[in-house]
């Protein structure tokens, strides 16, 4: 009986190990496909800039890209726990996040911008004092908006839900990344982006602290993508120069 239990226990350990780490020939990307043009659903597929960058990295490494779609605030956790090899979700590099995971070299610059209704009196970040602001849970918009004096934060699971609340007059403004902001403003009447950005940021790929080998591989793949012009090509496919 003892022997059996022992065998069962070791089998369970083996299974849990297999379940927790991806197979060697796969590259598992954790993302939240609610963030156009970086990652979003198109029919039954997940497409976008981050998807194509990770696909190119996987190709470079000779691995098969596997996309795991999850809530935004689970992306970094799943990299931290080793469930995913990398996190690519328009992730902004921050000091706090660097305490738990590593970031690759940045592949894009970004900004948190303010979306308001066309006739809003809010015309700069200073005007957000005392206002009700919609953000996406766990994003840098959420984190940095906490410092706005007397503001009330409404947190949504999806950026799009914050935009809907703004359209319905439930909140005064949305703080969100610039490229999704442009997409939402172009898809909905009556919205505009305030000229002055709220913050400037950089996007990078999240990798577990102990996986320095992968970090090196990803960084050299990103360097190659930058050098060859492939990165620009991917970005230009999703973001037109005139918007
Ligand atoms: N760039 C923001 C962040 O890293 C938002 C990313 C997202 O919503 N996918 O927090």
PDB file of N, CA, C and O in Angstrom, residues 23-73:
ATOM      1  N   UNK A  23       5.497  22.304 -23.537  1.00  0.00           N
ATOM      2  CA  UNK A  23       6.391  21.356 -24.197  1.00  0.00           C
ATOM      3  C   UNK A  23       7.519  22.134 -24.865  1.00  0.00           C
ATOM      4  O   UNK A  23       7.344  23.258 -25.287  1.00  0.00           O
ATOM      5  N   UNK A  24       8.642  21.518 -24.984  1.00  0.00           N
ATOM      6  CA  UNK A  24       9.831  22.186 -25.508  1.00  0.00           C
ATOM      7  C   UNK A  24       9.619  22.764 -26.914  1.00  0.00           C
ATOM      8  O   UNK A  24      10.165  23.801 -27.257  1.00  0.00           O
ATOM      9  N   UNK A  25       8.811  22.087 -27.700  1.00  0.00           N
ATOM     10  CA  UNK A  25       8.645  22.573 -29.072  1.00  0.00           C
ATOM     11  C   UNK A  25       7.534  23.616 -29.212  1.00  0.00           C
ATOM     12  O   UNK A  25       7.221  24.059 -30.284  1.00  0.00           O
ATOM     13  N   UNK A  26       6.951  23.996 -28.084  1.00  0.00           N
ATOM     14  CA  UNK A  26       5.911  25.030 -28.119  1.00  0.00           C
ATOM     15  C   UNK A  26       6.416  26.308 -27.451  1.00  0.00           C
ATOM     16  O   UNK A  26       7.273  26.266 -26.580  1.00  0.00           O
ATOM     17  N   UNK A  27       5.854  27.420 -27.873  1.00  0.00           N
ATOM     18  CA  UNK A  27       6.123  28.689 -27.209  1.00  0.00           C
ATOM     19  C   UNK A  27       4.757  29.241 -26.821  1.00  0.00           C
ATOM     20  O   UNK A  27       3.963  29.629 -27.673  1.00  0.00           O
ATOM     21  N   UNK A  28       4.467  29.191 -25.515  1.00  0.00           N
ATOM     22  CA  UNK A  28       3.126  29.570 -25.054  1.00  0.00           C
ATOM     23  C   UNK A  28       3.090  31.063 -24.711  1.00  0.00           C
ATOM     24  O   UNK A  28       3.852  31.544 -23.881  1.00  0.00           O
ATOM     25  N   UNK A  29       2.205  31.754 -25.392  1.00  0.00           N
ATOM     26  CA  UNK A  29       2.050  33.207 -25.235  1.00  0.00           C
ATOM     27  C   UNK A  29       0.770  33.502 -24.454  1.00  0.00           C
ATOM     28  O   UNK A  29      -0.319  33.158 -24.897  1.00  0.00           O
ATOM     29  N   UNK A  30       0.913  34.136 -23.300  1.00  0.00           N
ATOM     30  CA  UNK A  30      -0.265  34.565 -22.537  1.00  0.00           C
ATOM     31  C   UNK A  30      -0.667  35.950 -23.032  1.00  0.00           C
ATOM     32  O   UNK A  30       0.181  36.832 -23.189  1.00  0.00           O
ATOM     33  N   UNK A  31      -1.955  36.129 -23.288  1.00  0.00           N
ATOM     34  CA  UNK A  31      -2.414  37.442 -23.754  1.00  0.00           C
ATOM     35  C   UNK A  31      -3.855  37.674 -23.333  1.00  0.00           C
ATOM     36  O   UNK A  31      -4.499  36.798 -22.745  1.00  0.00           O
ATOM     37  N   UNK A  32      -4.346  38.885 -23.620  1.00  0.00           N
ATOM     38  CA  UNK A  32      -5.744  39.220 -23.381  1.00  0.00           C
ATOM     39  C   UNK A  32      -6.230  39.846 -24.685  1.00  0.00           C
ATOM     40  O   UNK A  32      -5.924  40.996 -24.979  1.00  0.00           O
ATOM     41  N   UNK A  33      -6.926  39.054 -25.467  1.00  0.00           N
ATOM     42  CA  UNK A  33      -7.253  39.462 -26.848  1.00  0.00           C
ATOM     43  C   UNK A  33      -8.422  40.446 -26.920  1.00  0.00           C
ATOM     44  O   UNK A  33      -9.411  40.234 -27.608  1.00  0.00           O
ATOM     45  N   UNK A  34      -8.276  41.523 -26.162  1.00  0.00           N
ATOM     46  CA  UNK A  34      -9.300  42.582 -26.109  1.00  0.00           C
ATOM     47  C   UNK A  34      -8.611  43.915 -26.296  1.00  0.00           C
ATOM     48  O   UNK A  34      -9.010  44.913 -25.712  1.00  0.00           O
ATOM     49  N   UNK A  35      -7.567  43.935 -27.102  1.00  0.00           N
ATOM     50  CA  UNK A  35      -6.692  45.099 -27.125  1.00  0.00           C
ATOM     51  C   UNK A  35      -6.248  45.405 -28.554  1.00  0.00           C
ATOM     52  O   UNK A  35      -5.082  45.263 -28.902  1.00  0.00           O
ATOM     53  N   UNK A  36      -7.204  45.804 -29.408  1.00  0.00           N
ATOM     54  CA  UNK A  36      -6.831  46.091 -30.791  1.00  0.00           C
ATOM     55  C   UNK A  36      -5.933  47.331 -30.872  1.00  0.00           C
ATOM     56  O   UNK A  36      -6.110  48.240 -30.066  1.00  0.00           O
ATOM     57  N   UNK A  37      -4.967  47.420 -31.764  1.00  0.00           N
ATOM     58  CA  UNK A  37      -4.613  46.433 -32.793  1.00  0.00           C
ATOM     59  C   UNK A  37      -3.536  45.453 -32.349  1.00  0.00           C
ATOM     60  O   UNK A  37      -2.965  44.765 -33.177  1.00  0.00           O
ATOM     61  N   UNK A  38      -3.238  45.365 -31.051  1.00  0.00           N
ATOM     62  CA  UNK A  38      -2.161  44.475 -30.597  1.00  0.00           C
ATOM     63  C   UNK A  38      -2.596  43.021 -30.487  1.00  0.00           C
ATOM     64  O   UNK A  38      -1.844  42.113 -30.835  1.00  0.00           O
ATOM     65  N   UNK A  39      -3.824  42.800 -29.975  1.00  0.00           N
ATOM     66  CA  UNK A  39      -4.381  41.435 -29.935  1.00  0.00           C
ATOM     67  C   UNK A  39      -5.893  41.538 -29.836  1.00  0.00           C
ATOM     68  O   UNK A  39      -6.403  42.236 -28.973  1.00  0.00           O
ATOM     69  N   UNK A  40      -6.563  40.887 -30.760  1.00  0.00           N
ATOM     70  CA  UNK A  40      -8.030  40.925 -30.757  1.00  0.00           C
ATOM     71  C   UNK A  40      -8.556  39.745 -31.560  1.00  0.00           C
ATOM     72  O   UNK A  40      -7.806  39.082 -32.285  1.00  0.00           O
ATOM     73  N   UNK A  41      -9.849  39.501 -31.391  1.00  0.00           N
ATOM     74  CA  UNK A  41     -10.475  38.386 -32.099  1.00  0.00           C
ATOM     75  C   UNK A  41     -10.887  38.823 -33.500  1.00  0.00           C
ATOM     76  O   UNK A  41     -11.430  39.895 -33.694  1.00  0.00           O
ATOM     77  N   UNK A  42     -10.604  37.967 -34.460  1.00  0.00           N
ATOM     78  CA  UNK A  42     -11.090  38.185 -35.817  1.00  0.00           C
ATOM     79  C   UNK A  42     -11.693  36.854 -36.249  1.00  0.00           C
ATOM     80  O   UNK A  42     -10.950  35.906 -36.495  1.00  0.00           O
ATOM     81  N   UNK A  43     -13.034  36.788 -36.260  1.00  0.00           N
ATOM     82  CA  UNK A  43     -13.690  35.499 -36.435  1.00  0.00           C
ATOM     83  C   UNK A  43     -13.276  34.619 -35.274  1.00  0.00           C
ATOM     84  O   UNK A  43     -13.305  35.049 -34.130  1.00  0.00           O
ATOM     85  N   UNK A  44     -12.823  33.393 -35.560  1.00  0.00           N
ATOM     86  CA  UNK A  44     -12.401  32.530 -34.450  1.00  0.00           C
ATOM     87  C   UNK A  44     -10.893  32.564 -34.233  1.00  0.00           C
ATOM     88  O   UNK A  44     -10.329  31.728 -33.528  1.00  0.00           O
ATOM     89  N   UNK A  45     -10.249  33.567 -34.849  1.00  0.00           N
ATOM     90  CA  UNK A  45      -8.790  33.671 -34.695  1.00  0.00           C
ATOM     91  C   UNK A  45      -8.397  34.851 -33.814  1.00  0.00           C
ATOM     92  O   UNK A  45      -9.144  35.815 -33.703  1.00  0.00           O
ATOM     93  N   UNK A  46      -7.235  34.751 -33.200  1.00  0.00           N
ATOM     94  CA  UNK A  46      -6.684  35.892 -32.462  1.00  0.00           C
ATOM     95  C   UNK A  46      -5.550  36.458 -33.318  1.00  0.00           C
ATOM     96  O   UNK A  46      -4.631  35.733 -33.700  1.00  0.00           O
ATOM     97  N   UNK A  47      -5.677  37.726 -33.640  1.00  0.00           N
ATOM     98  CA  UNK A  47      -4.700  38.367 -34.524  1.00  0.00           C
ATOM     99  C   UNK A  47      -4.184  39.651 -33.873  1.00  0.00           C
ATOM    100  O   UNK A  47      -4.668  40.053 -32.817  1.00  0.00           O
ATOM    101  N   UNK A  48      -3.203  40.280 -34.514  1.00  0.00           N
ATOM    102  CA  UNK A  48      -2.713  41.565 -34.025  1.00  0.00           C
ATOM    103  C   UNK A  48      -1.190  41.642 -34.018  1.00  0.00           C
ATOM    104  O   UNK A  48      -0.502  40.665 -34.302  1.00  0.00           O
ATOM    105  N   UNK A  49      -0.698  42.823 -33.688  1.00  0.00           N
ATOM    106  CA  UNK A  49       0.745  43.093 -33.724  1.00  0.00           C
ATOM    107  C   UNK A  49       1.511  42.140 -32.802  1.00  0.00           C
ATOM    108  O   UNK A  49       2.497  41.527 -33.219  1.00  0.00           O
ATOM    109  N   UNK A  50       1.064  42.001 -31.557  1.00  0.00           N
ATOM    110  CA  UNK A  50       1.776  41.124 -30.608  1.00  0.00           C
ATOM    111  C   UNK A  50       1.782  39.676 -31.086  1.00  0.00           C
ATOM    112  O   UNK A  50       2.770  38.958 -30.915  1.00  0.00           O
ATOM    113  N   UNK A  51       0.661  39.262 -31.667  1.00  0.00           N
ATOM    114  CA  UNK A  51       0.555  37.882 -32.156  1.00  0.00           C
ATOM    115  C   UNK A  51       1.595  37.656 -33.258  1.00  0.00           C
ATOM    116  O   UNK A  51       2.317  36.648 -33.259  1.00  0.00           O
ATOM    117  N   UNK A  52       1.695  38.622 -34.174  1.00  0.00           N
ATOM    118  CA  UNK A  52       2.648  38.447 -35.285  1.00  0.00           C
ATOM    119  C   UNK A  52       4.097  38.548 -34.817  1.00  0.00           C
ATOM    120  O   UNK A  52       4.969  37.850 -35.339  1.00  0.00           O
ATOM    121  N   UNK A  53       4.346  39.410 -33.841  1.00  0.00           N
ATOM    122  CA  UNK A  53       5.716  39.503 -33.310  1.00  0.00           C
ATOM    123  C   UNK A  53       6.094  38.175 -32.645  1.00  0.00           C
ATOM    124  O   UNK A  53       7.170  37.629 -32.893  1.00  0.00           O
ATOM    125  N   UNK A  54       5.181  37.633 -31.826  1.00  0.00           N
ATOM    126  CA  UNK A  54       5.479  36.365 -31.140  1.00  0.00           C
ATOM    127  C   UNK A  54       5.568  35.209 -32.132  1.00  0.00           C
ATOM    128  O   UNK A  54       6.365  34.290 -31.936  1.00  0.00           O
ATOM    129  N   UNK A  55       4.759  35.277 -33.185  1.00  0.00           N
ATOM    130  CA  UNK A  55       4.856  34.255 -34.234  1.00  0.00           C
ATOM    131  C   UNK A  55       6.247  34.296 -34.879  1.00  0.00           C
ATOM    132  O   UNK A  55       6.877  33.256 -35.094  1.00  0.00           O
ATOM    133  N   UNK A  56       6.723  35.509 -35.148  1.00  0.00           N
ATOM    134  CA  UNK A  56       8.050  35.659 -35.771  1.00  0.00           C
ATOM    135  C   UNK A  56       9.141  35.171 -34.808  1.00  0.00           C
ATOM    136  O   UNK A  56      10.111  34.534 -35.245  1.00  0.00           O
ATOM    137  N   UNK A  57       8.965  35.447 -33.523  1.00  0.00           N
ATOM    138  CA  UNK A  57       9.946  34.976 -32.530  1.00  0.00           C
ATOM    139  C   UNK A  57       9.927  33.447 -32.471  1.00  0.00           C
ATOM    140  O   UNK A  57      10.979  32.798 -32.473  1.00  0.00           O
ATOM    141  N   UNK A  58       8.722  32.868 -32.454  1.00  0.00           N
ATOM    142  CA  UNK A  58       8.593  31.403 -32.420  1.00  0.00           C
ATOM    143  C   UNK A  58       9.232  30.787 -33.674  1.00  0.00           C
ATOM    144  O   UNK A  58       9.950  29.780 -33.574  1.00  0.00           O
ATOM    145  N   UNK A  59       8.992  31.410 -34.824  1.00  0.00           N
ATOM    146  CA  UNK A  59       9.594  30.915 -36.080  1.00  0.00           C
ATOM    147  C   UNK A  59      11.122  30.918 -35.975  1.00  0.00           C
ATOM    148  O   UNK A  59      11.785  29.950 -36.337  1.00  0.00           O
ATOM    149  N   UNK A  60      11.620  32.030 -35.461  1.00  0.00           N
ATOM    150  CA  UNK A  60      13.069  32.193 -35.284  1.00  0.00           C
ATOM    151  C   UNK A  60      13.634  31.073 -34.397  1.00  0.00           C
ATOM    152  O   UNK A  60      14.716  30.574 -34.623  1.00  0.00           O
ATOM    153  N   UNK A  61      12.866  30.687 -33.372  1.00  0.00           N
ATOM    154  CA  UNK A  61      13.318  29.670 -32.416  1.00  0.00           C
ATOM    155  C   UNK A  61      12.965  28.255 -32.851  1.00  0.00           C
ATOM    156  O   UNK A  61      13.316  27.291 -32.171  1.00  0.00           O
ATOM    157  N   UNK A  62      12.230  28.134 -33.945  1.00  0.00           N
ATOM    158  CA  UNK A  62      11.807  26.813 -34.411  1.00  0.00           C
ATOM    159  C   UNK A  62      10.776  26.177 -33.497  1.00  0.00           C
ATOM    160  O   UNK A  62      10.727  24.956 -33.342  1.00  0.00           O
ATOM    161  N   UNK A  63       9.953  27.006 -32.846  1.00  0.00           N
ATOM    162  CA  UNK A  63       8.913  26.473 -31.970  1.00  0.00           C
ATOM    163  C   UNK A  63       7.525  26.847 -32.507  1.00  0.00           C
ATOM    164  O   UNK A  63       7.383  27.767 -33.301  1.00  0.00           O
ATOM    165  N   UNK A  64       6.530  26.115 -32.002  1.00  0.00           N
ATOM    166  CA  UNK A  64       5.159  26.376 -32.444  1.00  0.00           C
ATOM    167  C   UNK A  64       4.490  27.346 -31.466  1.00  0.00           C
ATOM    168  O   UNK A  64       4.489  27.110 -30.259  1.00  0.00           O
ATOM    169  N   UNK A  65       3.941  28.436 -31.980  1.00  0.00           N
ATOM    170  CA  UNK A  65       3.301  29.418 -31.095  1.00  0.00           C
ATOM    171  C   UNK A  65       1.932  28.919 -30.653  1.00  0.00           C
ATOM    172  O   UNK A  65       1.101  28.528 -31.465  1.00  0.00           O
ATOM    173  N   UNK A  66       1.712  28.938 -29.329  1.00  0.00           N
ATOM    174  CA  UNK A  66       0.404  28.568 -28.767  1.00  0.00           C
ATOM    175  C   UNK A  66      -0.112  29.787 -28.004  1.00  0.00           C
ATOM    176  O   UNK A  66       0.584  30.307 -27.129  1.00  0.00           O
ATOM    177  N   UNK A  67      -1.307  30.254 -28.359  1.00  0.00           N
ATOM    178  CA  UNK A  67      -1.842  31.455 -27.706  1.00  0.00           C
ATOM    179  C   UNK A  67      -2.826  31.071 -26.618  1.00  0.00           C
ATOM    180  O   UNK A  67      -3.755  30.311 -26.843  1.00  0.00           O
ATOM    181  N   UNK A  68      -2.611  31.599 -25.409  1.00  0.00           N
ATOM    182  CA  UNK A  68      -3.547  31.399 -24.297  1.00  0.00           C
ATOM    183  C   UNK A  68      -4.205  32.744 -24.007  1.00  0.00           C
ATOM    184  O   UNK A  68      -3.540  33.681 -23.568  1.00  0.00           O
ATOM    185  N   UNK A  69      -5.523  32.816 -24.278  1.00  0.00           N
ATOM    186  CA  UNK A  69      -6.265  34.054 -24.055  1.00  0.00           C
ATOM    187  C   UNK A  69      -6.837  34.057 -22.636  1.00  0.00           C
ATOM    188  O   UNK A  69      -7.468  33.090 -22.225  1.00  0.00           O
ATOM    189  N   UNK A  70      -6.609  35.130 -21.894  1.00  0.00           N
ATOM    190  CA  UNK A  70      -7.050  35.175 -20.485  1.00  0.00           C
ATOM    191  C   UNK A  70      -7.336  36.605 -20.073  1.00  0.00           C
ATOM    192  O   UNK A  70      -7.105  37.532 -20.841  1.00  0.00           O
ATOM    193  N   UNK A  71      -7.813  36.788 -18.841  1.00  0.00           N
ATOM    194  CA  UNK A  71      -8.050  38.142 -18.320  1.00  0.00           C
ATOM    195  C   UNK A  71      -6.714  38.880 -18.275  1.00  0.00           C
ATOM    196  O   UNK A  71      -5.671  38.264 -18.037  1.00  0.00           O
ATOM    197  N   UNK A  72      -6.767  40.197 -18.499  1.00  0.00           N
ATOM    198  CA  UNK A  72      -5.506  40.952 -18.537  1.00  0.00           C
ATOM    199  C   UNK A  72      -4.692  40.768 -17.260  1.00  0.00           C
ATOM    200  O   UNK A  72      -3.477  40.566 -17.319  1.00  0.00           O
ATOM    201  N   UNK A  73      -5.373  40.801 -16.114  1.00  0.00           N
ATOM    202  CA  UNK A  73      -4.600  40.740 -14.869  1.00  0.00           C
ATOM    203  C   UNK A  73      -4.095  39.332 -14.532  1.00  0.00           C
ATOM    204  O   UNK A  73      -3.477  39.124 -13.493  1.00  0.00           O
TER     205      UNK A  73
END
